């Protein structure tokens, strides 16, 4: 008897709680962690139970709903509720600083809150919940559009290289870079995907390979340092990755190692694409130089799976992201269209 595959989802909302797939344990364990207060959502983002720019934005929106629910249950005054929500917003934004999607989602929730500040606490809760659900649903639609827009750049039988995880589990569903790959595959292009393992937390090996193999998409896992060799062998037709924040001029922050891939792709004359929703574009930041790069614990590098792999007392430099300059990017693929050779004017026109 055929067993039906369960849909892959980073999170779902049920009975006033946010349920987050704890991605730290994939692919060996697929367990959901239930958050009933906002600080659990903040911790889940910081500890990377939920990760990926759009996914943490959506989780943050639900985090605000949970904070509103806590205020409602404690029968806070209107003033105290608004202060509690402001504090929750600040904590969520601080949890991971590079991806703009958290502040984008929190700002969207705050704007609505301001419009309805004279409503009852219950009404505010209902309005915020509906908005968080909209943000979640819109992200899935946007990813489908990104997929369709991007699939045009994927030739039949192409070999595609991707880095980290910009898939269903990094978003509301379907994925951005993996959305492009999925759409190309759905169009019968019969592509092959090389996936960087993505040190130090192995999002490529643990999550992207898991997603693609579940979808029966042909995939080969490589070490990060094999990418140049693979390109030199003529085995890569294009690179597609996601983004955590795109500056107004097109400079893009994404998982550490993305910049090296872009340099390699440029040297080998291989097209290099960024796939991201326009909520990832931060027009308030002129260039990538102003993007704050999150630095994570050195133990993520000195240890592997709980085992020490470097001598005692060694400190590792562990930036979670890097910046790829716009001039190395062939095109940015969004739900509103594709921006080739991105610059400020072209990105401005998207809005
Ligand atoms: O540290 P992570 O796993 O949150 O990093 C994720 C990435 O860098 C993704 O490529 C990016 O967030 C885009 S997800 C659609």
PDB file of N, CA and C in Angstrom, residues 85-138:
ATOM      1  N   UNK A  85       3.878  44.347  23.669  1.00  0.00           N
ATOM      2  CA  UNK A  85       4.064  43.986  22.256  1.00  0.00           C
ATOM      3  C   UNK A  85       5.309  44.655  21.667  1.00  0.00           C
ATOM      4  N   UNK A  86       5.567  45.882  22.131  1.00  0.00           N
ATOM      5  CA  UNK A  86       6.799  46.557  21.669  1.00  0.00           C
ATOM      6  C   UNK A  86       8.030  45.779  22.143  1.00  0.00           C
ATOM      7  N   UNK A  87       7.988  45.327  23.383  1.00  0.00           N
ATOM      8  CA  UNK A  87       9.135  44.564  23.919  1.00  0.00           C
ATOM      9  C   UNK A  87       9.306  43.245  23.162  1.00  0.00           C
ATOM     10  N   UNK A  88       8.176  42.594  22.901  1.00  0.00           N
ATOM     11  CA  UNK A  88       8.235  41.323  22.160  1.00  0.00           C
ATOM     12  C   UNK A  88       8.845  41.555  20.780  1.00  0.00           C
ATOM     13  N   UNK A  89       8.442  42.663  20.125  1.00  0.00           N
ATOM     14  CA  UNK A  89       8.970  42.970  18.783  1.00  0.00           C
ATOM     15  C   UNK A  89      10.481  43.131  18.843  1.00  0.00           C
ATOM     16  N   UNK A  90      10.957  43.893  19.840  1.00  0.00           N
ATOM     17  CA  UNK A  90      12.404  44.145  19.944  1.00  0.00           C
ATOM     18  C   UNK A  90      13.151  42.827  20.175  1.00  0.00           C
ATOM     19  N   UNK A  91      12.612  41.969  21.036  1.00  0.00           N
ATOM     20  CA  UNK A  91      13.290  40.682  21.310  1.00  0.00           C
ATOM     21  C   UNK A  91      13.354  39.813  20.049  1.00  0.00           C
ATOM     22  N   UNK A  92      12.262  39.805  19.304  1.00  0.00           N
ATOM     23  CA  UNK A  92      12.225  38.976  18.082  1.00  0.00           C
ATOM     24  C   UNK A  92      13.251  39.486  17.074  1.00  0.00           C
ATOM     25  N   UNK A  93      13.315  40.808  16.910  1.00  0.00           N
ATOM     26  CA  UNK A  93      14.246  41.381  15.918  1.00  0.00           C
ATOM     27  C   UNK A  93      15.697  41.089  16.320  1.00  0.00           C
ATOM     28  N   UNK A  94      15.958  41.152  17.648  1.00  0.00           N
ATOM     29  CA  UNK A  94      17.335  40.936  18.121  1.00  0.00           C
ATOM     30  C   UNK A  94      17.765  39.470  18.019  1.00  0.00           C
ATOM     31  N   UNK A  95      16.795  38.554  17.938  1.00  0.00           N
ATOM     32  CA  UNK A  95      17.135  37.124  18.009  1.00  0.00           C
ATOM     33  C   UNK A  95      18.124  36.732  16.917  1.00  0.00           C
ATOM     34  N   UNK A  96      17.885  37.242  15.686  1.00  0.00           N
ATOM     35  CA  UNK A  96      18.857  37.019  14.610  1.00  0.00           C
ATOM     36  C   UNK A  96      18.874  38.294  13.772  1.00  0.00           C
ATOM     37  N   UNK A  97      19.996  38.977  13.732  1.00  0.00           N
ATOM     38  CA  UNK A  97      19.978  40.330  13.178  1.00  0.00           C
ATOM     39  C   UNK A  97      20.113  40.474  11.660  1.00  0.00           C
ATOM     40  N   UNK A  98      20.598  39.441  10.952  1.00  0.00           N
ATOM     41  CA  UNK A  98      20.925  39.687   9.539  1.00  0.00           C
ATOM     42  C   UNK A  98      19.684  39.677   8.643  1.00  0.00           C
ATOM     43  N   UNK A  99      18.837  38.674   8.782  1.00  0.00           N
ATOM     44  CA  UNK A  99      17.665  38.583   7.897  1.00  0.00           C
ATOM     45  C   UNK A  99      16.730  39.751   8.186  1.00  0.00           C
ATOM     46  N   UNK A 100      16.334  40.448   7.121  1.00  0.00           N
ATOM     47  CA  UNK A 100      15.452  41.604   7.295  1.00  0.00           C
ATOM     48  C   UNK A 100      14.003  41.160   7.511  1.00  0.00           C
ATOM     49  N   UNK A 101      13.709  39.915   7.174  1.00  0.00           N
ATOM     50  CA  UNK A 101      12.312  39.452   7.184  1.00  0.00           C
ATOM     51  C   UNK A 101      11.652  39.546   8.558  1.00  0.00           C
ATOM     52  N   UNK A 102      12.457  39.425   9.637  1.00  0.00           N
ATOM     53  CA  UNK A 102      11.862  39.511  10.977  1.00  0.00           C
ATOM     54  C   UNK A 102      11.358  40.938  11.208  1.00  0.00           C
ATOM     55  N   UNK A 103      12.219  41.930  10.957  1.00  0.00           N
ATOM     56  CA  UNK A 103      11.750  43.303  11.206  1.00  0.00           C
ATOM     57  C   UNK A 103      10.659  43.681  10.206  1.00  0.00           C
ATOM     58  N   UNK A 104      10.741  43.153   9.002  1.00  0.00           N
ATOM     59  CA  UNK A 104       9.679  43.417   8.011  1.00  0.00           C
ATOM     60  C   UNK A 104       8.329  42.910   8.547  1.00  0.00           C
ATOM     61  N   UNK A 105       8.307  41.694   9.049  1.00  0.00           N
ATOM     62  CA  UNK A 105       7.043  41.108   9.533  1.00  0.00           C
ATOM     63  C   UNK A 105       6.557  41.825  10.793  1.00  0.00           C
ATOM     64  N   UNK A 106       7.507  42.135  11.677  1.00  0.00           N
ATOM     65  CA  UNK A 106       7.136  42.806  12.933  1.00  0.00           C
ATOM     66  C   UNK A 106       6.578  44.203  12.631  1.00  0.00           C
ATOM     67  N   UNK A 107       7.207  44.894  11.670  1.00  0.00           N
ATOM     68  CA  UNK A 107       6.714  46.235  11.286  1.00  0.00           C
ATOM     69  C   UNK A 107       5.302  46.144  10.732  1.00  0.00           C
ATOM     70  N   UNK A 108       5.063  45.118   9.936  1.00  0.00           N
ATOM     71  CA  UNK A 108       3.731  44.941   9.345  1.00  0.00           C
ATOM     72  C   UNK A 108       2.685  44.707  10.445  1.00  0.00           C
ATOM     73  N   UNK A 109       3.052  43.938  11.456  1.00  0.00           N
ATOM     74  CA  UNK A 109       2.149  43.675  12.578  1.00  0.00           C
ATOM     75  C   UNK A 109       1.932  44.961  13.389  1.00  0.00           C
ATOM     76  N   UNK A 110       3.001  45.725  13.611  1.00  0.00           N
ATOM     77  CA  UNK A 110       2.908  46.945  14.439  1.00  0.00           C
ATOM     78  C   UNK A 110       2.028  47.989  13.764  1.00  0.00           C
ATOM     79  N   UNK A 111       2.148  48.073  12.428  1.00  0.00           N
ATOM     80  CA  UNK A 111       1.350  49.051  11.680  1.00  0.00           C
ATOM     81  C   UNK A 111      -0.139  48.763  11.884  1.00  0.00           C
ATOM     82  N   UNK A 112      -0.473  47.491  11.824  1.00  0.00           N
ATOM     83  CA  UNK A 112      -1.867  47.080  11.981  1.00  0.00           C
ATOM     84  C   UNK A 112      -2.346  47.355  13.411  1.00  0.00           C
ATOM     85  N   UNK A 113      -1.444  47.065  14.333  1.00  0.00           N
ATOM     86  CA  UNK A 113      -1.756  47.282  15.749  1.00  0.00           C
ATOM     87  C   UNK A 113      -2.086  48.752  15.986  1.00  0.00           C
ATOM     88  N   UNK A 114      -1.294  49.608  15.389  1.00  0.00           N
ATOM     89  CA  UNK A 114      -1.504  51.053  15.545  1.00  0.00           C
ATOM     90  C   UNK A 114      -2.863  51.474  14.984  1.00  0.00           C
ATOM     91  N   UNK A 115      -3.206  50.889  13.836  1.00  0.00           N
ATOM     92  CA  UNK A 115      -4.499  51.229  13.214  1.00  0.00           C
ATOM     93  C   UNK A 115      -5.663  50.799  14.090  1.00  0.00           C
ATOM     94  N   UNK A 116      -5.447  49.756  14.915  1.00  0.00           N
ATOM     95  CA  UNK A 116      -6.563  49.183  15.688  1.00  0.00           C
ATOM     96  C   UNK A 116      -6.349  49.351  17.187  1.00  0.00           C
ATOM     97  N   UNK A 117      -5.547  50.338  17.575  1.00  0.00           N
ATOM     98  CA  UNK A 117      -5.180  50.411  18.997  1.00  0.00           C
ATOM     99  C   UNK A 117      -6.384  50.695  19.904  1.00  0.00           C
ATOM    100  N   UNK A 118      -7.493  51.194  19.322  1.00  0.00           N
ATOM    101  CA  UNK A 118      -8.670  51.460  20.159  1.00  0.00           C
ATOM    102  C   UNK A 118      -9.615  50.261  20.234  1.00  0.00           C
ATOM    103  N   UNK A 119      -9.271  49.163  19.568  1.00  0.00           N
ATOM    104  CA  UNK A 119     -10.134  47.966  19.629  1.00  0.00           C
ATOM    105  C   UNK A 119      -9.926  47.253  20.963  1.00  0.00           C
ATOM    106  N   UNK A 120     -10.791  46.278  21.242  1.00  0.00           N
ATOM    107  CA  UNK A 120     -10.625  45.508  22.491  1.00  0.00           C
ATOM    108  C   UNK A 120      -9.423  44.569  22.344  1.00  0.00           C
ATOM    109  N   UNK A 121      -8.943  44.076  23.481  1.00  0.00           N
ATOM    110  CA  UNK A 121      -7.778  43.176  23.460  1.00  0.00           C
ATOM    111  C   UNK A 121      -8.085  41.931  22.619  1.00  0.00           C
ATOM    112  N   UNK A 122      -9.313  41.411  22.732  1.00  0.00           N
ATOM    113  CA  UNK A 122      -9.683  40.219  21.950  1.00  0.00           C
ATOM    114  C   UNK A 122      -9.680  40.544  20.452  1.00  0.00           C
ATOM    115  N   UNK A 123     -10.213  41.737  20.104  1.00  0.00           N
ATOM    116  CA  UNK A 123     -10.228  42.110  18.682  1.00  0.00           C
ATOM    117  C   UNK A 123      -8.799  42.240  18.156  1.00  0.00           C
ATOM    118  N   UNK A 124      -7.944  42.870  18.973  1.00  0.00           N
ATOM    119  CA  UNK A 124      -6.541  43.035  18.549  1.00  0.00           C
ATOM    120  C   UNK A 124      -5.908  41.661  18.295  1.00  0.00           C
ATOM    121  N   UNK A 125      -6.154  40.738  19.191  1.00  0.00           N
ATOM    122  CA  UNK A 125      -5.597  39.382  19.048  1.00  0.00           C
ATOM    123  C   UNK A 125      -6.067  38.752  17.728  1.00  0.00           C
ATOM    124  N   UNK A 126      -7.389  38.862  17.481  1.00  0.00           N
ATOM    125  CA  UNK A 126      -7.940  38.240  16.257  1.00  0.00           C
ATOM    126  C   UNK A 126      -7.360  38.878  14.992  1.00  0.00           C
ATOM    127  N   UNK A 127      -7.231  40.208  15.041  1.00  0.00           N
ATOM    128  CA  UNK A 127      -6.697  40.920  13.862  1.00  0.00           C
ATOM    129  C   UNK A 127      -5.244  40.521  13.617  1.00  0.00           C
ATOM    130  N   UNK A 128      -4.467  40.443  14.698  1.00  0.00           N
ATOM    131  CA  UNK A 128      -3.042  40.078  14.549  1.00  0.00           C
ATOM    132  C   UNK A 128      -2.898  38.646  14.044  1.00  0.00           C
ATOM    133  N   UNK A 129      -3.745  37.760  14.543  1.00  0.00           N
ATOM    134  CA  UNK A 129      -3.661  36.367  14.094  1.00  0.00           C
ATOM    135  C   UNK A 129      -3.972  36.272  12.598  1.00  0.00           C
ATOM    136  N   UNK A 130      -5.023  36.998  12.174  1.00  0.00           N
ATOM    137  CA  UNK A 130      -5.373  36.958  10.740  1.00  0.00           C
ATOM    138  C   UNK A 130      -4.207  37.491   9.901  1.00  0.00           C
ATOM    139  N   UNK A 131      -3.530  38.523  10.407  1.00  0.00           N
ATOM    140  CA  UNK A 131      -2.402  39.099   9.648  1.00  0.00           C
ATOM    141  C   UNK A 131      -1.234  38.102   9.565  1.00  0.00           C
ATOM    142  N   UNK A 132      -0.935  37.451  10.678  1.00  0.00           N
ATOM    143  CA  UNK A 132       0.166  36.470  10.670  1.00  0.00           C
ATOM    144  C   UNK A 132      -0.166  35.342   9.682  1.00  0.00           C
ATOM    145  N   UNK A 133      -1.429  34.911   9.676  1.00  0.00           N
ATOM    146  CA  UNK A 133      -1.807  33.837   8.738  1.00  0.00           C
ATOM    147  C   UNK A 133      -1.697  34.319   7.285  1.00  0.00           C
ATOM    148  N   UNK A 134      -2.021  35.614   7.069  1.00  0.00           N
ATOM    149  CA  UNK A 134      -1.863  36.172   5.713  1.00  0.00           C
ATOM    150  C   UNK A 134      -0.391  36.192   5.305  1.00  0.00           C
ATOM    151  N   UNK A 135       0.471  36.639   6.228  1.00  0.00           N
ATOM    152  CA  UNK A 135       1.916  36.702   5.916  1.00  0.00           C
ATOM    153  C   UNK A 135       2.404  35.305   5.524  1.00  0.00           C
ATOM    154  N   UNK A 136       1.944  34.309   6.265  1.00  0.00           N
ATOM    155  CA  UNK A 136       2.335  32.915   6.022  1.00  0.00           C
ATOM    156  C   UNK A 136       1.848  32.461   4.631  1.00  0.00           C
ATOM    157  N   UNK A 137       0.562  32.693   4.356  1.00  0.00           N
ATOM    158  CA  UNK A 137      -0.018  32.232   3.082  1.00  0.00           C
ATOM    159  C   UNK A 137       0.590  32.990   1.902  1.00  0.00           C
ATOM    160  N   UNK A 138       0.807  34.292   2.079  1.00  0.00           N
ATOM    161  CA  UNK A 138       1.379  35.093   0.978  1.00  0.00           C
ATOM    162  C   UNK A 138       2.773  34.589   0.625  1.00  0.00           C
TER     163      UNK A 138
END
